[in-house]
Structures are given as structure tokens and as C-alpha cells.
PDB file of C-alpha atoms in Angstrom:
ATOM      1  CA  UNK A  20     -34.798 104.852 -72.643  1.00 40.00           C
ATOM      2  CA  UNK A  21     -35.370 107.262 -69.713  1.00 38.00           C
ATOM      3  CA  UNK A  22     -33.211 106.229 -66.306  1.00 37.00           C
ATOM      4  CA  UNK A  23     -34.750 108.140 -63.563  1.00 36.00           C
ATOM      5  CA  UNK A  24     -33.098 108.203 -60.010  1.00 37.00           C
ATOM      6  CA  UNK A  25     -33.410 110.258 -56.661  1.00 37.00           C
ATOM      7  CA  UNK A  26     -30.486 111.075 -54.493  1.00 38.00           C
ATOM      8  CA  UNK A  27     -32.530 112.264 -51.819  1.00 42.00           C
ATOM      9  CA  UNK A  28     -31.588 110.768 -48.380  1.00 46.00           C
ATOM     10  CA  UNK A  29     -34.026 109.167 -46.596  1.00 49.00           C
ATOM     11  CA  UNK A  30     -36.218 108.668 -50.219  1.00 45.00           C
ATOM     12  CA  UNK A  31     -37.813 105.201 -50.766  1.00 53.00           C
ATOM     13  CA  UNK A  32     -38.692 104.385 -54.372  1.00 47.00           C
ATOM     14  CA  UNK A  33     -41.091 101.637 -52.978  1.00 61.00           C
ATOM     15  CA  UNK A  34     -42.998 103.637 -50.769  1.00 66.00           C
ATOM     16  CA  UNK A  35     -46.519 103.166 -51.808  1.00 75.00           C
ATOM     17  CA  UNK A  36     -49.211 104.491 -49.827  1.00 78.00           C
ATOM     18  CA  UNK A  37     -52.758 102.989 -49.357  1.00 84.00           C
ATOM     19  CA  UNK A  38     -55.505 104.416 -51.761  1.00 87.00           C
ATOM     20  CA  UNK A  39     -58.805 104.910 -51.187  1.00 91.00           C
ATOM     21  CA  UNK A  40     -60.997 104.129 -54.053  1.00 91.00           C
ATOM     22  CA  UNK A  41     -64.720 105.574 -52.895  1.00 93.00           C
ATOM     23  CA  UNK A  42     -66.294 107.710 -55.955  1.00 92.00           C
ATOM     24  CA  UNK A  43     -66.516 111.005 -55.125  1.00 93.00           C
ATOM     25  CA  UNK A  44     -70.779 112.044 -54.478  1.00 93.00           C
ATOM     26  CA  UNK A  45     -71.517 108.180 -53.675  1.00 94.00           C
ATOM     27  CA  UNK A  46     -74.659 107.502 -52.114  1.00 94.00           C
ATOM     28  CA  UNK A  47     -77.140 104.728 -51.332  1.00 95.00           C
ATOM     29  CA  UNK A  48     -81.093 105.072 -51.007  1.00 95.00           C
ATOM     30  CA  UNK A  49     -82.577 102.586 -49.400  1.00 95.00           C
ATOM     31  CA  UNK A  50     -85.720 101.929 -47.683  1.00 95.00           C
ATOM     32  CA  UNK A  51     -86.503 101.702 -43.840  1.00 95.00           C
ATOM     33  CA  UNK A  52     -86.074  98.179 -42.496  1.00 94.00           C
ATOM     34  CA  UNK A  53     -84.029  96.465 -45.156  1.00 95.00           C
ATOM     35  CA  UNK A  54     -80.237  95.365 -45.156  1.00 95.00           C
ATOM     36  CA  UNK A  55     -77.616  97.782 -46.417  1.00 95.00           C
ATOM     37  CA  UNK A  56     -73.869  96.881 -47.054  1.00 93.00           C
ATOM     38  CA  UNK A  57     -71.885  99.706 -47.978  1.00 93.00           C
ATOM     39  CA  UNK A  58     -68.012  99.197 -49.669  1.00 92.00           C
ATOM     40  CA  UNK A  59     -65.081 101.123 -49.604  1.00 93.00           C
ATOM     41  CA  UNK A  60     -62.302  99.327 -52.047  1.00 92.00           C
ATOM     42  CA  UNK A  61     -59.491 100.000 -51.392  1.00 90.00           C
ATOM     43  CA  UNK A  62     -55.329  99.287 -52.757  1.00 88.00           C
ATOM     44  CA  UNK A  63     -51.910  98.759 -50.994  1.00 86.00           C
ATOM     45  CA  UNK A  64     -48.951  97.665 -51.440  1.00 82.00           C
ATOM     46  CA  UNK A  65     -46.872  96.419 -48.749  1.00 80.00           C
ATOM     47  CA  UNK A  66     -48.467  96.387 -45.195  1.00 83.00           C
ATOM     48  CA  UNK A  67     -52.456  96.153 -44.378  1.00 86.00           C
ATOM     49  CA  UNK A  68     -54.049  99.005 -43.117  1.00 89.00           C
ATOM     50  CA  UNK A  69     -56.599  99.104 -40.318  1.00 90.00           C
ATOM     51  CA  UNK A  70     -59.855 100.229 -41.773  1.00 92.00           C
ATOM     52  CA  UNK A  71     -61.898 102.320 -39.909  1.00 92.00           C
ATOM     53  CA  UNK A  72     -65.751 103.618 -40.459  1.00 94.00           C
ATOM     54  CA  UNK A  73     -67.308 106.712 -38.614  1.00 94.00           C
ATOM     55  CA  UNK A  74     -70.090 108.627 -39.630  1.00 95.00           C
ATOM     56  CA  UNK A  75     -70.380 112.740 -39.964  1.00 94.00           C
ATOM     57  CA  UNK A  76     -72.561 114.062 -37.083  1.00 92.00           C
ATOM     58  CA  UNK A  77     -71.861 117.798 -36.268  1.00 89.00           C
ATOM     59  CA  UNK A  78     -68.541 118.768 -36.905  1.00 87.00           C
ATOM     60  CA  UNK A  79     -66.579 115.814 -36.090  1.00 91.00           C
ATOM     61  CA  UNK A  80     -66.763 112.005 -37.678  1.00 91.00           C
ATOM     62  CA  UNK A  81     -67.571 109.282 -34.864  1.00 92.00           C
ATOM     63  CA  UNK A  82     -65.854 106.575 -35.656  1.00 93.00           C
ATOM     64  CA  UNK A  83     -68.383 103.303 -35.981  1.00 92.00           C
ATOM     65  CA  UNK A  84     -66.158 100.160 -36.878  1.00 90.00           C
ATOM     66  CA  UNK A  85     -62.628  99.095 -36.785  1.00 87.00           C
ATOM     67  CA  UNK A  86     -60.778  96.619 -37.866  1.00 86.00           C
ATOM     68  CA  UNK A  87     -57.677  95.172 -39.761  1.00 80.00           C
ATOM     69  CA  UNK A  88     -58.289  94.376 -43.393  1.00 73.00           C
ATOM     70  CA  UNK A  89     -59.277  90.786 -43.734  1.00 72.00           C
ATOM     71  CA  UNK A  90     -57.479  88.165 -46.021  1.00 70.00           C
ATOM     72  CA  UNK A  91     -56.891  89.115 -49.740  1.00 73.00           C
ATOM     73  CA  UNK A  92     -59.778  91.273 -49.715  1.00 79.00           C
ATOM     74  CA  UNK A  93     -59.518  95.010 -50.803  1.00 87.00           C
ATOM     75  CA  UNK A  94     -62.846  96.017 -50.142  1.00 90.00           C
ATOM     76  CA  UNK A  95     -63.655  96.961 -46.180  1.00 90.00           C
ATOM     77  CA  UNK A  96     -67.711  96.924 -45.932  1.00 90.00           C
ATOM     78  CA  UNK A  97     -70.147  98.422 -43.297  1.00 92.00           C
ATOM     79  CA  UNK A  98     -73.323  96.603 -42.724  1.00 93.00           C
ATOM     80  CA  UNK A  99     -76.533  97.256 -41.316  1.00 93.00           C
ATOM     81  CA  UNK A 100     -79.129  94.603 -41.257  1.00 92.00           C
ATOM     82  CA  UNK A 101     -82.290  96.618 -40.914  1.00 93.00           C
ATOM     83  CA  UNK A 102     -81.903 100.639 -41.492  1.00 94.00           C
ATOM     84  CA  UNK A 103     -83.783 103.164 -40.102  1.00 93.00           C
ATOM     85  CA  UNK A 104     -84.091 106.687 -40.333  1.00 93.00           C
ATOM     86  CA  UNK A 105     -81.104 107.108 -37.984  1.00 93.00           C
ATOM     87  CA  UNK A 106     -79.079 105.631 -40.040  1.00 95.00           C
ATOM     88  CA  UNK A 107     -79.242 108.230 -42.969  1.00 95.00           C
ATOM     89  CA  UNK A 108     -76.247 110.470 -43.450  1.00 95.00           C
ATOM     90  CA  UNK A 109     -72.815 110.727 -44.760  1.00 95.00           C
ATOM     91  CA  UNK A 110     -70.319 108.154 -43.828  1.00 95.00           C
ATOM     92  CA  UNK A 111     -66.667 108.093 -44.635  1.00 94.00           C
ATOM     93  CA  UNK A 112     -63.979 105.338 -44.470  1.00 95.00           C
ATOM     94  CA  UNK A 113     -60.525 105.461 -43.406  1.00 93.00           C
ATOM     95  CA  UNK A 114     -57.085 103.000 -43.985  1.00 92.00           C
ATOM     96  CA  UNK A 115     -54.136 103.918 -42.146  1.00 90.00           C
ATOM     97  CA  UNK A 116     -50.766 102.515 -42.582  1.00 87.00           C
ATOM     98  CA  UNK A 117     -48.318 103.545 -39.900  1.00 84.00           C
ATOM     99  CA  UNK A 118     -48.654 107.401 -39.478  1.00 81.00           C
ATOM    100  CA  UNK A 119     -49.732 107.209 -42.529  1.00 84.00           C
ATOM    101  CA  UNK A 120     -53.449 107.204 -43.643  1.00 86.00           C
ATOM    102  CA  UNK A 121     -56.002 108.311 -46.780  1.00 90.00           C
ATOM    103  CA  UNK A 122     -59.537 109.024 -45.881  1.00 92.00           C
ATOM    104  CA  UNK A 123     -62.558 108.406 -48.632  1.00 94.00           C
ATOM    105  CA  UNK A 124     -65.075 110.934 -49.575  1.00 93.00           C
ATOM    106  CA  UNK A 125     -68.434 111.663 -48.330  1.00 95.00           C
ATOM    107  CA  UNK A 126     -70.682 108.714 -48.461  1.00 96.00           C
ATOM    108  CA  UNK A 127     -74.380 109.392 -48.795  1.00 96.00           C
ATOM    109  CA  UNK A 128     -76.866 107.124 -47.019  1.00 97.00           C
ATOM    110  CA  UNK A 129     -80.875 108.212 -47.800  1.00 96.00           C
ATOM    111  CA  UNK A 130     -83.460 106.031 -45.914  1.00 96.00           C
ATOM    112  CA  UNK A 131     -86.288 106.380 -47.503  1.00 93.00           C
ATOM    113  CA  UNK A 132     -90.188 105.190 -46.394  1.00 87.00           C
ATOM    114  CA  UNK A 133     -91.921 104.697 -42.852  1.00 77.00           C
ATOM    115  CA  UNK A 134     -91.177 102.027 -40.020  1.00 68.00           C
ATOM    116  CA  UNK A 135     -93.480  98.936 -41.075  1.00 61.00           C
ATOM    117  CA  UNK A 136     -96.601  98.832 -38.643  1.00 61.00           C
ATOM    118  CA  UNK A 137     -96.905  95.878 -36.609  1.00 56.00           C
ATOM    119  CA  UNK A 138     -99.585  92.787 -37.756  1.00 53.00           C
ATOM    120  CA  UNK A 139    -102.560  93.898 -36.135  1.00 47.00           C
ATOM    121  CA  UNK A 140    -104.195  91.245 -33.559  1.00 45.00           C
ATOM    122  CA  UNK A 141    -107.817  90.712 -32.237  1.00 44.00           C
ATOM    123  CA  UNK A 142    -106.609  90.976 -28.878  1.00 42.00           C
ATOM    124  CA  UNK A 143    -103.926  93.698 -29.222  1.00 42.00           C
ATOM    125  CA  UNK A 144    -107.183  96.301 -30.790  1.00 39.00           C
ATOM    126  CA  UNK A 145    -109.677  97.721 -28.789  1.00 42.00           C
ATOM    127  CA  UNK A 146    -113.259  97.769 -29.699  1.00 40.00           C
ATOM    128  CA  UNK A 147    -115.913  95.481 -30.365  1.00 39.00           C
ATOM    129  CA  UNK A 148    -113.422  92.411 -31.469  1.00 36.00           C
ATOM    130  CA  UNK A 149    -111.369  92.455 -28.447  1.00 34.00           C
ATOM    131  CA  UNK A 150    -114.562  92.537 -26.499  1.00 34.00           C
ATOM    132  CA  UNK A 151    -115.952  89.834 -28.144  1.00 34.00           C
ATOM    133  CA  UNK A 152    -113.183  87.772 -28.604  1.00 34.00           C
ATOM    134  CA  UNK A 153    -112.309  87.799 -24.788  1.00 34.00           C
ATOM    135  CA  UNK A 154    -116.042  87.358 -23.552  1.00 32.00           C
ATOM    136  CA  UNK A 155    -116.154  83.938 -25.900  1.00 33.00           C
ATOM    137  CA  UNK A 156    -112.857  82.828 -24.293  1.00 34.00           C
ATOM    138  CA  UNK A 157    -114.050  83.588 -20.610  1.00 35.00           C
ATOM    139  CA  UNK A 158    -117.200  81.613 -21.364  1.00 38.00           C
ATOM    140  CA  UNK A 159    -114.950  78.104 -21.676  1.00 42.00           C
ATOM    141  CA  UNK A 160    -116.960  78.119 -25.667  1.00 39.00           C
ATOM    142  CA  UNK A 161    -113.811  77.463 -28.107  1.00 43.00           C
ATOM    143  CA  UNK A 162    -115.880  76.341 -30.561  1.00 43.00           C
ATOM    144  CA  UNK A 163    -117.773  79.969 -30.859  1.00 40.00           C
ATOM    145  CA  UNK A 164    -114.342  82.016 -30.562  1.00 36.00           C
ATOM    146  CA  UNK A 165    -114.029  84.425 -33.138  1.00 38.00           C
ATOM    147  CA  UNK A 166    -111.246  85.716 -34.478  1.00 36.00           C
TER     148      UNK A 166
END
């Protein structure tokens, strides 16, 4: 049996700060135009943090979202519903607790792939279709409209 015991004033055996639990070289590929949701879990003990996200540009990290951590949940998320090639980068999160607070490492987002193209329509080309097409409409002939 080992008794341990501090007699430092001002020491609080409970103290336990928040942890950030992001793996260290995360990252998420992902292609252009689909829906990303990316975690940081999270522990604490006593008091919620606020969560924050920001994202790395230059030498500084612009902070993105921020909010309390909800209900029982120990996993603050960041979503994008369509990315884009803006959106690729590194991306941190951040809990503080008081003046206290733990930030994660480096997050890695790689967009990958093209904007989609548009559905092409007769009367959006030009050329011979559009031409035609709009010449059968001006003529009051449905029934020869081609498409």
C-alpha cells in the first residue's frame, strides 16, 4: 500500500484538465462536392469546455466554429455539406476550460477531383440544336420540337 499526498498550497488533487484526443498526422481525402464531417473526441472531467474549430491559413489559425460542448457527447464535429477545393488544408480543434485549454494536432483535409459540370441543355449550347430548337418553338409547331 502506497499513500501518496501533496502539501502544496493552493494544489488540487481533482484538477483534471480537458484532453484532446485527435491522432497525431490525421487526415481526410475526400472528393469535390460531397459531405465531410470531421471529429475531434475529446475527455473532461468536471466543467464543459467550449470547443472551438479554425483552420491554418498563413501563420495564424482562423477560428471557423464555436460552441459549448453539447449534451453527453465527447466528440465536437465540423461539417461541410459539399467540399471544394477551398476547403483543403489543415484544421485544428480547440477545448478550453477556464484559462485553461488543450489544442489538437494538425488535421489534414485533401479534396480531391474537379467541380461536377453542369447537365448540359439544348437551349443553354450554342450551335445547330439551340438554333433549331428555338426556330421550331417560334414557329407555334410543338409537335416538331426537338430536343
Amino acid at each position: 500500500l502506497l499513500l501518496c499526498f501533496s502539501s502544496l498550497l493552493g494544489f488540487d488533487a481533482t484538477y483534471c484538465p480537458v484532453e484532446i484526443q485527435v491522432k497525431r498526422n490525421s487526415q481526410y481525402k475526400i472528393n469535390v462536392g460531397n459531405s465531410l464531417i470531421i471529429k475531434c473526441p475529446f475527455r473532461y472531467c468536471k466543467k464543459k469546455p467550449l470547443m472551438q474549430w479554425c483552420k491554418i491559413e498563413a501563420d495564424e489559425c482562423v477560428l471557423l466554429k464555436e460552441s459549448e460542448a453539447e449534451g453527453n457527447s465527447n466528440v465536437f464535429t465540423l461539417e461541410f455539406f459539399s467540399v471544394n477545393q477551398n476547403d483543403s488544408g489543415i484544421y485544428r480543434c480547440r477545448a478550453i476550460v477556464d484559462e485553461f485549454s488543450s489544442e489538437s494536432h494538425g488535421i489534414k483535409v485533401i479534396v480531391e477531383g474537379e467541380a461536377p459540370m453542369l447537365g448540359k441543355s439544348p437551349f443553354k449550347q450554342k450551335g445547330a440544336t439551340y438554333r433549331k430548337a428555338h426556330a421550331c418553338w417560334m414557329m407555334g409547331s410543338p409537335n416538331m420540337f426537338v430536343w
